[in-house]
XYZ file of C-alpha atoms in Angstrom:
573
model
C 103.476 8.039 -26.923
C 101.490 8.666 -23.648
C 98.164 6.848 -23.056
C 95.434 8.528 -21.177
C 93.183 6.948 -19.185
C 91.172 10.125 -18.620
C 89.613 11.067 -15.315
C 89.435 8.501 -12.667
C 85.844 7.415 -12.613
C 85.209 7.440 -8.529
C 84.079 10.572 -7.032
C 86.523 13.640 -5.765
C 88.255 13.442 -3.162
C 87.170 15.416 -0.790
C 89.627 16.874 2.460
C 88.701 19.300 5.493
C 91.205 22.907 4.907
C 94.122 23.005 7.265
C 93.829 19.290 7.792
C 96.571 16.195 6.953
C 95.198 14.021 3.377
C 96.392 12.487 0.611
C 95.925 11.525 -2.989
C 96.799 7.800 -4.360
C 97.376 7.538 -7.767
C 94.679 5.386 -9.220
C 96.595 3.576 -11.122
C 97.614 1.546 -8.222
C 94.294 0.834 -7.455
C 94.564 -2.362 -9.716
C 97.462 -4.228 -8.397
C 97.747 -6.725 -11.072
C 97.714 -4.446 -13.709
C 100.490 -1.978 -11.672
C 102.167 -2.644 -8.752
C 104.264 0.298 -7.318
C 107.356 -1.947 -6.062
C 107.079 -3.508 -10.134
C 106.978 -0.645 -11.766
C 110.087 0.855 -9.958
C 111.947 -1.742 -11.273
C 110.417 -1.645 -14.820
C 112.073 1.487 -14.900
C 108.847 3.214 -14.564
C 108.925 6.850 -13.127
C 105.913 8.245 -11.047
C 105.236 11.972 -11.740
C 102.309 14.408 -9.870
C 100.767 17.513 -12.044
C 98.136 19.737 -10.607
C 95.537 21.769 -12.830
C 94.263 24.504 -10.637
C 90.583 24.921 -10.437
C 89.328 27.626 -12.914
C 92.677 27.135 -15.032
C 93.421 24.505 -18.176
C 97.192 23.957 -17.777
C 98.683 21.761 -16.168
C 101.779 22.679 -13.668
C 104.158 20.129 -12.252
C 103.973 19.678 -8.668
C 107.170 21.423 -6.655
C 107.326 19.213 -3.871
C 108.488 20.662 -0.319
C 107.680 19.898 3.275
C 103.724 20.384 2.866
C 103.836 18.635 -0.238
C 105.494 15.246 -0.364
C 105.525 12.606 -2.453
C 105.734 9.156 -0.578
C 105.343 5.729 -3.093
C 102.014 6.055 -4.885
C 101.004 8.707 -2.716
C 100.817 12.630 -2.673
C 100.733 14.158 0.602
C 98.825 16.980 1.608
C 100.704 18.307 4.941
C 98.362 20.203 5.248
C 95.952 20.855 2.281
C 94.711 24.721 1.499
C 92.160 26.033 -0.749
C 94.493 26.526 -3.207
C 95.337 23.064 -3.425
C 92.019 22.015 -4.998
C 91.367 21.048 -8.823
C 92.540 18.221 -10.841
C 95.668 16.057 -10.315
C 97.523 14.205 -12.747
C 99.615 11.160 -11.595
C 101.603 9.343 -14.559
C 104.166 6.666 -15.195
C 106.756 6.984 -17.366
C 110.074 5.655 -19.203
C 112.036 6.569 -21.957
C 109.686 4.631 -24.061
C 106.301 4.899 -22.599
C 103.769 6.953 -20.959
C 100.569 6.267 -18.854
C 98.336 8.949 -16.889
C 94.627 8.957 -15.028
C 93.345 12.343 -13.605
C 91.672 12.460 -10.277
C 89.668 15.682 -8.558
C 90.050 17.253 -5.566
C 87.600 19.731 -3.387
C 88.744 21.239 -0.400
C 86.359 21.979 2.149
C 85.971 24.713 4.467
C 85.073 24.166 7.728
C 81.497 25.451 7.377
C 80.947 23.593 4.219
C 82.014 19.976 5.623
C 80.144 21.100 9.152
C 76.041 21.481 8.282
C 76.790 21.132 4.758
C 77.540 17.291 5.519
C 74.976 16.852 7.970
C 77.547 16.509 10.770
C 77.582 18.007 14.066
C 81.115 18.097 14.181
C 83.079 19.048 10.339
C 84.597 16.291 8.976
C 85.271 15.749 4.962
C 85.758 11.882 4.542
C 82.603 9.308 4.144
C 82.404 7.967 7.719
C 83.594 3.984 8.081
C 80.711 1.738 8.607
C 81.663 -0.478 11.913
C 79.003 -3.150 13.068
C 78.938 -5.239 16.445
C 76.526 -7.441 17.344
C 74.348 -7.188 20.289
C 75.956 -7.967 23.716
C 79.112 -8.567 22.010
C 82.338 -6.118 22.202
C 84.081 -4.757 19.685
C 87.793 -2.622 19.502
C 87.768 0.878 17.546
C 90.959 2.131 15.988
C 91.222 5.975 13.987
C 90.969 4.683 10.399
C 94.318 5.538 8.526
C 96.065 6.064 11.654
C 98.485 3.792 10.711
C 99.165 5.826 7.209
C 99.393 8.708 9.269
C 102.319 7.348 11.747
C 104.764 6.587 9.412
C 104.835 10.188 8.556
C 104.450 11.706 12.005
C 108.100 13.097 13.898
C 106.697 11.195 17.477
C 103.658 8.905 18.315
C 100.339 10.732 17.449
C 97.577 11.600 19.793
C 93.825 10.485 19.483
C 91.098 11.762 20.667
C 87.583 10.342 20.947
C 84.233 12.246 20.986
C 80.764 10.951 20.805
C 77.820 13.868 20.411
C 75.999 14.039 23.464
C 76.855 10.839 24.926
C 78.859 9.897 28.174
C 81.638 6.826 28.597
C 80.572 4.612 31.018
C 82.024 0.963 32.338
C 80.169 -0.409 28.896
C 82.623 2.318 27.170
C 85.941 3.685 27.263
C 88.767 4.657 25.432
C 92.380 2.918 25.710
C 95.392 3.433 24.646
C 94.206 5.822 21.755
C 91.501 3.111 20.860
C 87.615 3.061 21.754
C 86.932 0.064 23.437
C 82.936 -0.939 23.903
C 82.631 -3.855 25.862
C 79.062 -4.622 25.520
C 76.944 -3.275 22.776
C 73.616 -2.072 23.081
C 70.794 -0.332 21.228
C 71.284 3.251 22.259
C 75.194 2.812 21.792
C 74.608 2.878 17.942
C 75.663 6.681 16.521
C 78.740 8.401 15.127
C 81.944 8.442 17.184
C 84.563 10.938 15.652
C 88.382 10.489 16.437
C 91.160 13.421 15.816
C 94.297 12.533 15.434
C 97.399 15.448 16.044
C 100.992 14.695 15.502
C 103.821 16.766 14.553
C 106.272 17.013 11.791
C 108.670 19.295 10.130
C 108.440 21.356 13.684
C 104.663 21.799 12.401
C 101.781 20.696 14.738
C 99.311 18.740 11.952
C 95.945 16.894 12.641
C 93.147 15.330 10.959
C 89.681 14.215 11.732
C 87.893 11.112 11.062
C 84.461 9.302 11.516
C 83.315 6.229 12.067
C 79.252 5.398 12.055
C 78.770 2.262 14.710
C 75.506 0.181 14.252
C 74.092 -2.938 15.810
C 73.206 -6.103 14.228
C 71.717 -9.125 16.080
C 74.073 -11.461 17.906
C 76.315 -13.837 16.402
C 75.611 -16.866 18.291
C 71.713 -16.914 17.168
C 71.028 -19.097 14.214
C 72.092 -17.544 10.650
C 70.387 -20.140 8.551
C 67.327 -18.498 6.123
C 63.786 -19.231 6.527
C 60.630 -18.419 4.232
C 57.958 -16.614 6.418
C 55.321 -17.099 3.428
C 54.133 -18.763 2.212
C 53.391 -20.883 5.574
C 53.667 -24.750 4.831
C 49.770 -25.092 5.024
C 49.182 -21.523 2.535
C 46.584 -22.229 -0.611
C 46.877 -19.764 -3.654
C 43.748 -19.093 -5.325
C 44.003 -18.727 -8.482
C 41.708 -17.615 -11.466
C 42.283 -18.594 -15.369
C 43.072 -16.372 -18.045
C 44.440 -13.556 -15.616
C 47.619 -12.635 -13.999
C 48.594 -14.647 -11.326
C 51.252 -13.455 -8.585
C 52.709 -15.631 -6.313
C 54.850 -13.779 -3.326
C 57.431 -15.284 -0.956
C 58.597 -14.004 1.611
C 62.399 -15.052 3.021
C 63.881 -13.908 6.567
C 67.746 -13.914 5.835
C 69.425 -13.365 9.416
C 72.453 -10.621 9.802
C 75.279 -12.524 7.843
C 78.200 -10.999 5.615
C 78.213 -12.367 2.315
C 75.368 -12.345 -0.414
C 71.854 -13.903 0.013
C 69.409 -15.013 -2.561
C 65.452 -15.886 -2.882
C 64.157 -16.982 -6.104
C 61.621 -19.358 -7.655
C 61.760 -22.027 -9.704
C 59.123 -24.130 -11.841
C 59.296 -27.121 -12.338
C 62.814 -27.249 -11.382
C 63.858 -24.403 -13.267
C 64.415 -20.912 -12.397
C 62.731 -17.772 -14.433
C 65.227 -17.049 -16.796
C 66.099 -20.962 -17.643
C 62.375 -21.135 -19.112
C 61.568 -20.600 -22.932
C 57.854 -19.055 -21.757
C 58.080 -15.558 -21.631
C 54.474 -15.861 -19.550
C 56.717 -15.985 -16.422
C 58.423 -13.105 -14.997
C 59.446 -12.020 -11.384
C 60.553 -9.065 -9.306
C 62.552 -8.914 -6.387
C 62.601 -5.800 -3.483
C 63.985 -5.382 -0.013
C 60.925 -5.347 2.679
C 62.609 -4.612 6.482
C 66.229 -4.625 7.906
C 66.201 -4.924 11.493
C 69.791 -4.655 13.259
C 71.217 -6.129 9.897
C 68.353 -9.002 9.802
C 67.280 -8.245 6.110
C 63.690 -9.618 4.694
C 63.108 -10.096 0.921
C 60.127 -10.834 -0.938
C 60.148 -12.379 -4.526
C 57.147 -12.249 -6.656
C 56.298 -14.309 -9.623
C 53.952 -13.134 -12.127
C 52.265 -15.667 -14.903
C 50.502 -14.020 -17.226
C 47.026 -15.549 -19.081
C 47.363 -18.780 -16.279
C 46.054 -21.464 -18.021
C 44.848 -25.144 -16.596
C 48.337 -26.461 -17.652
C 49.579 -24.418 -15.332
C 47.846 -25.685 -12.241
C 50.046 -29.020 -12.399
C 53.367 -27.406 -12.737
C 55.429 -27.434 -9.676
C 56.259 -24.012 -7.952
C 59.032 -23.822 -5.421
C 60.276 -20.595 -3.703
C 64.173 -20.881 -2.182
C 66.412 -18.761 0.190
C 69.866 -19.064 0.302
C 72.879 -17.537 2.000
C 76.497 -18.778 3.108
C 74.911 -21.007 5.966
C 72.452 -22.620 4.421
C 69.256 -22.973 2.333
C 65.324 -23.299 2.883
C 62.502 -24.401 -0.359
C 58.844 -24.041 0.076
C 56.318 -25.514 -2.241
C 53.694 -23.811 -3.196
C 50.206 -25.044 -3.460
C 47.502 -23.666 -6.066
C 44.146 -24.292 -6.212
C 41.056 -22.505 -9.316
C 38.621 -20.137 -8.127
C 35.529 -21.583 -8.416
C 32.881 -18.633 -10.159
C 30.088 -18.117 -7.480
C 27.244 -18.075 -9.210
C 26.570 -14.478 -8.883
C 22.396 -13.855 -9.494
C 21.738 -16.505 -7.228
C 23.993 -14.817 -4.467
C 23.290 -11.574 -4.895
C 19.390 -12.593 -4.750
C 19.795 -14.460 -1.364
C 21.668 -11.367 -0.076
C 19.391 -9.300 -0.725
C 16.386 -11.453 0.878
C 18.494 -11.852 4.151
C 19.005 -8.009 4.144
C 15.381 -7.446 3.811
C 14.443 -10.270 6.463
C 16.530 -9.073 9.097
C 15.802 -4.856 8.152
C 11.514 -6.200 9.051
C 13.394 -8.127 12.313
C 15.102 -4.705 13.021
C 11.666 -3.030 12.641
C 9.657 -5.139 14.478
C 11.750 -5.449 17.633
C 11.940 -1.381 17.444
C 8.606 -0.706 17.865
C 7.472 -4.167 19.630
C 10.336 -4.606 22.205
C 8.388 -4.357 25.097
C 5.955 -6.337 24.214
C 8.343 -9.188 23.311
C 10.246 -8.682 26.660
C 7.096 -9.274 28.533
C 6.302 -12.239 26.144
C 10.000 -13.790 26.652
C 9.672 -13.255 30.925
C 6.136 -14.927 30.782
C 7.285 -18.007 29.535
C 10.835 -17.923 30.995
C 10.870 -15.303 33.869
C 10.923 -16.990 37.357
C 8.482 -15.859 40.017
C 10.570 -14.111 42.880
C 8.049 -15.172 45.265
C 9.570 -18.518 45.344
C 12.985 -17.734 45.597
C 12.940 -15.302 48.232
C 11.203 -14.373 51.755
C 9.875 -11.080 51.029
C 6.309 -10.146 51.706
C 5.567 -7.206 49.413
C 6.285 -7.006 46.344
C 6.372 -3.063 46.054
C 6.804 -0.352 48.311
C 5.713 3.158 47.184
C 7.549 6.071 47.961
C 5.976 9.349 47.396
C 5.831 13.338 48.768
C 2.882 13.766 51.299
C 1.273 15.937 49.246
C -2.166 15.810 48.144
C -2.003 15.391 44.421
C 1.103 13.053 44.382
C -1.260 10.829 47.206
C -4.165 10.829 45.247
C -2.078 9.669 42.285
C -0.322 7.095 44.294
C -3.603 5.736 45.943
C -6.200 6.158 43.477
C -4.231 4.895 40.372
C -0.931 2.821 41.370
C -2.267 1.276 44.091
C -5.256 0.110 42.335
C -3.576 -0.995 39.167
C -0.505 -2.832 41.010
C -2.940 -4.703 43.467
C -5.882 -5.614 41.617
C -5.533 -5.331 37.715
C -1.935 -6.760 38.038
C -2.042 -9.119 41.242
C 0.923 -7.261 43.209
C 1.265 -6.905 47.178
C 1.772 -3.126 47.672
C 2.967 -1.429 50.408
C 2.157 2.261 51.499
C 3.134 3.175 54.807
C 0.607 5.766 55.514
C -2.109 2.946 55.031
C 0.211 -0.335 56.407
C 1.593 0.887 59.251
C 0.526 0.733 62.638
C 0.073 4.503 65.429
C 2.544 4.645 68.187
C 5.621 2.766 66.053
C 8.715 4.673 65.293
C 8.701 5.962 61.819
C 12.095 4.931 60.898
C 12.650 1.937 62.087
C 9.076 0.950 60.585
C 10.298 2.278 57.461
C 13.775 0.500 57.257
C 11.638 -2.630 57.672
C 9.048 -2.292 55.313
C 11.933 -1.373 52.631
C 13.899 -4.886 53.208
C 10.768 -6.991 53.399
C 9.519 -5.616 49.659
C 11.855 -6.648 46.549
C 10.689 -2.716 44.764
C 10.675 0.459 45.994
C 8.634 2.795 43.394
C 10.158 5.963 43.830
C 7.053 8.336 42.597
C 9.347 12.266 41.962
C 7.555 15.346 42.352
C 8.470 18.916 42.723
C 7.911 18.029 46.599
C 10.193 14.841 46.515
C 13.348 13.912 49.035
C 13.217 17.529 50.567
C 15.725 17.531 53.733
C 14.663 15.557 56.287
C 10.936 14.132 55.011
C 10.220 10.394 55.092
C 10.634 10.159 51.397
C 14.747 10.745 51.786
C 14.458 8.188 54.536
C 13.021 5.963 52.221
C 15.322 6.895 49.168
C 18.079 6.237 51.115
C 16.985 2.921 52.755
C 16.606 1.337 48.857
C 19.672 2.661 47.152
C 21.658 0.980 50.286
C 19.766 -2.028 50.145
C 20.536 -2.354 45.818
C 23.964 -1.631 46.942
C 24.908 -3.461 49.588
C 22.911 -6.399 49.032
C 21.492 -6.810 45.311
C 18.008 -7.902 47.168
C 16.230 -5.013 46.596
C 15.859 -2.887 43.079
C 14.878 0.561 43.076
C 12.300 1.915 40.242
C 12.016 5.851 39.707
C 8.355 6.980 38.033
C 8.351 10.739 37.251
C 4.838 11.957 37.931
C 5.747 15.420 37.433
C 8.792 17.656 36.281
C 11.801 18.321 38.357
C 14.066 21.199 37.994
C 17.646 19.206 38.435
C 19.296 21.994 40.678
C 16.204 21.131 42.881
C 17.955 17.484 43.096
C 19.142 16.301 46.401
C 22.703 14.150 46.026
C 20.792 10.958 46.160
C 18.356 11.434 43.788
C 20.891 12.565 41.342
C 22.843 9.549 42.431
C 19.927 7.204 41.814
C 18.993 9.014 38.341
C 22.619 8.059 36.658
C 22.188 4.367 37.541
C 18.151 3.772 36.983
C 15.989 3.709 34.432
C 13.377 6.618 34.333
C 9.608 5.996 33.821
C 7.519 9.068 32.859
C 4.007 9.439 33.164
C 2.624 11.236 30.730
C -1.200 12.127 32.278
C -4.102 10.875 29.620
C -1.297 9.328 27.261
C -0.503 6.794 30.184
C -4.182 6.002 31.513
C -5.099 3.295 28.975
C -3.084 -0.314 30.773
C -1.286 -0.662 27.410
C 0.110 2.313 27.199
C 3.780 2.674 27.172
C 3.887 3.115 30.723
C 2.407 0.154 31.965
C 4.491 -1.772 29.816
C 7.731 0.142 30.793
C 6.941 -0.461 34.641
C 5.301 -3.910 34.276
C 9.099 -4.892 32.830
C 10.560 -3.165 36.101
C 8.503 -5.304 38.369
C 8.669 -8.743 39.834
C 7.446 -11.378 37.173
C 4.059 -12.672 37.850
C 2.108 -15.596 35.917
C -1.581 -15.587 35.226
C -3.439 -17.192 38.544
C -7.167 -17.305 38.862
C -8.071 -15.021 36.639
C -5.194 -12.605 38.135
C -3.492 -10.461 35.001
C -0.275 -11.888 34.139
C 3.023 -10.674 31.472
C 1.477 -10.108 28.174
C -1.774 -10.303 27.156
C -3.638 -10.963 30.064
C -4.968 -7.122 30.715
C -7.763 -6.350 28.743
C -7.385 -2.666 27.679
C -9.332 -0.471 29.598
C -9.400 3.420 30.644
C -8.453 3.946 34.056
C -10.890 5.982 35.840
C -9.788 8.672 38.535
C -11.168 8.502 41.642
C -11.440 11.833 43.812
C -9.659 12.217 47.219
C -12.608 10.938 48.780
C -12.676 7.759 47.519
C -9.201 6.837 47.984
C -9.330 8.088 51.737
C -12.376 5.407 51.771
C -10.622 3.310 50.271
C -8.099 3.300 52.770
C -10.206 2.552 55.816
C -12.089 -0.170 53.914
C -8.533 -1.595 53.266
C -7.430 -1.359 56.773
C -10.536 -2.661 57.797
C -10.891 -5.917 55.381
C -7.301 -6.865 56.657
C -7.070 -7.134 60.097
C -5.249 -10.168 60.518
C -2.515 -8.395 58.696
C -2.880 -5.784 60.649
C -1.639 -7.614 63.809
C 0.905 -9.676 62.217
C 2.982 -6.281 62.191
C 3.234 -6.289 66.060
């Protein structure tokens, strides 16, 4: 009576055509239920029978010189397509039988090639090899050893590495591949083939081994919990389902490792209350450094269950960490009252938006009148402003007949306008380099007619965007009066225009003092306070309509200037 133990349950084994393999009879694969040498002198007989694929009967195996039987092994010398389909090994005595089936695919070589997602064909699993960082590490073929005691002379081994180069880190000895010092980029698949003869017949086989890094062995191997941290506070709410996490490092160690929590000193499944439950998954491996995370779920958490003790542990063969976790109840917010003072803060600071949108000038003049500091006391100028404009006779009229007035006597300024301060016979351009650094603004008035090549206003452009540059003591202020085309630009004016602001006036809109333009430039200007009577920041102009005064009047009002001042006439000599 023969008893069958059916088809061995591991997968086929799987070969490369026209390469050296073998079959071992699974029974062997349990020593202490058979052992070869035993069996032999039981009496026990080991036979080989081959079902072809595609056929139902079994055939005894004829051995010969590619097929050999060697102990528990059947050798493949080397294997061919027809080899494949199911083998039968069974022992045997006059008085008893025992058999196990195993399966066999033979590949071609484009099958085990892109098939197997290798770049070079190879049929067997590749062997996992690790080495730890800056560490070496010796490689030998696997199975070489099998593979010499049936080989006529000593085999030869070849290594090969896709793509990669041996340098001094590694090299190959002796039939072995040696890597002295392991690092990242090193990690990849090395293949080895082996050739050897026998039986006057030149056989080979091909093998694979996969070579990854894992953090060095001298560092610490002992487990830690990364969460929770010692100081970590669950928050818990009643009558819902808690989860508490934890989160264990377990450093690049063989052997098992373990995270798991207890309560009250006893684990999940040593408690009676099915409430408690917990899951366990991988989170990272990095270079063999594994992290876990354990999660314990309480369902319907109940006040009793705030004074239970909760402890998460990691454990491995070098040692052991606990963590105790700390819960505290949600308190309930109460929820009308919040969403009501919400809602009056949102409101509150939507009117705050508002009113500093439409009233931010008129807060920035109110915020430099009480805390803006006069420059007139912390610096030696002597004007205050010096207008720049094209010597045209609109653009004068505008600069003489409206700034002038409104700088100098509605808002207390010192102005200076060269065509009225300076003095015949004087050299224009050294005058005008010194009436620039003794003001602390030039007002830059652009026309059509502005900065053309070579006119005073360029001189004077010029002169102020060094000074702001160099020396911070002198700020330039651009007013459009009219238009400009920007092709019409000169380089320094389109210099100037990226880093100032731009004040427009805008004709009638801008004649009343609290128009937007006042305000704008006011802002631009040196801060002055109220002084006998003399306008000051905000509130201290009385609207009014500025009235235009004809090029007649401002030419008179030149030589009445000129002629009320004569002291400061002289002082320019």
């Amino acid at each position: 009576m023969c008893h069958d133990w059916g088809e061995a349950g591991q997968r086929a084994v799987r070969v490369l055509e026209g390469e050296t393999s073998w079959l071992s009879c699974p029974l062997f694969s349990h020593p202490t239920v058979y052992n070869y040498t035993s069996a032999q002198r039981a009496g026990l007989n080991l036979f080989w029978y081959h079902v072809p694929a595609g056929q139902d009967l079994e055939q005894p195996i004829e051995y010969s010189q590619r097929l050999s039987k060697e102990r528990e092994r059947l050798w493949l010398q080397p294997a061919t397509m027809e080899d494949k389909g199911q083998y039968i090994c069974m022992l045997s005595n006059k008085s008893s039988c025992t058999k196990i089936a195993m399966r066999l695919e033979v590949l071609s070589h484009e099958e085990a090639g892109p098939g197997q997602a290798h770049e070079v064909p190879v049929a067997v699993a590749p062997t996992h090899v690790v080495i730890p960082f800056q560490e070496g590490e010796t490689l030998e073929c696997p199975n070489l050893q099998d593979i010499s005691k049936m080989a006529d002379d000593q085999p030869t081994v070849t290594w090969h590495n896709v793509n990669r180069f041996w340098n001094s880190d590694r090299e190959v000895k002796k039939g072995r591949l040696v890597i002295h010092l392991m690092l990242e980029n090193y990690q990849d698949l090395y293949y080895c083939f082996v050739s050897y003869h026998r039986h006057g017949k030149n056989l080979r086989f091909t093998r694979v081994i996969n070579v990854t890094a894992v953090s060095p062995s001298r560092l610490p191997k002992v487990p830690s919990i990364l969460y929770p941290t010692q100081d970590h506070v669950y928050t818990v709410k009643l009558d819902t389902e808690v989860r508490l996490q934890c989160t264990g490092m377990f450093p690049y160690l063989e052997g098992p490792l373990h995270i798991w929590w207890t309560v009250d000193g006893k684990t999940v499944d040593q408690l009676s209350d099915t409430r408690f439950s917990k899951t366990d998954r991988p989170v990272k491996s990095d270079f063999g450094d594994r992290t876990e995370e354990s999660v314990l779920l309480i369902q319907d958490f109940q006040t009793a269950d705030l004074d239970r003790k909760y402890q998460c542990s990691v454990r491995n063969q070098k040692g052991n960490a606990t963590r105790t976790a700390t819960l505290q109840k949600e308190e309930n917010l109460p929820s009308v009252e919040l969403g009501c003072g919400l809602g009056v803060v949102l409101v509150l600071m939507l009117i705050l938006f508002g009113v500093y949108h439409v009233f931010w000038l008129e807060l920035l003049l109110f915020y430099r009148s009480w805390f803006g500091t006069d420059e007139r006391y912390t610096d030696d100028k002597e004007f205050d402003v010096y207008i720049s404009y094209a010597r045209q006779y609109e653009e004068e009229n505008f600069v003489l007949s409206t700034l002038r007035r409104v700088l100098e006597n509605e808002l207390g300024y010192t102005v200076c306008i060269f065509d009225r301060d300076s003095l015949p016979g004087g050299t224009i351009t050294d005058e005008t380099l010194t009436f620039v650094r003794r003001s602390r603004r030039l007002l830059v008035v652009l026309s059509p007619g502005y900065a053309a090549r070579g006119s005073q206003a360029l001189l004077e452009l010029k002169a102020g965007l060094d000074g702001m540059a160099l020396g911070g003591h002198l700020r330039v202020i651009l007013v459009q009066y009219r238009p400009l085309q920007r092709h019409a630009w000169v380089r320094e004016l389109r210099r100037a225009r990226v880093a100032l602001a731009l004040v427009r006036w805008q004709g009638d809109k801008s004649n009343e003092l609290t128009s937007y333009f006042w305000k704008r430039l006011r802002v631009e200007l040196p801060m002055r306070r109220p002084e006998g009577g003399v306008a000051g920041e905000v509130g201290a102009v009385p609207p009014r309509r500025l009235e235009s005064q004809n090029s007649t009047s401002s030419q008179t009002g030149l030589i009445t200037n000129t002629m009320k001042e004569p002291q400061k006439v002289l002082n320019l000599y």
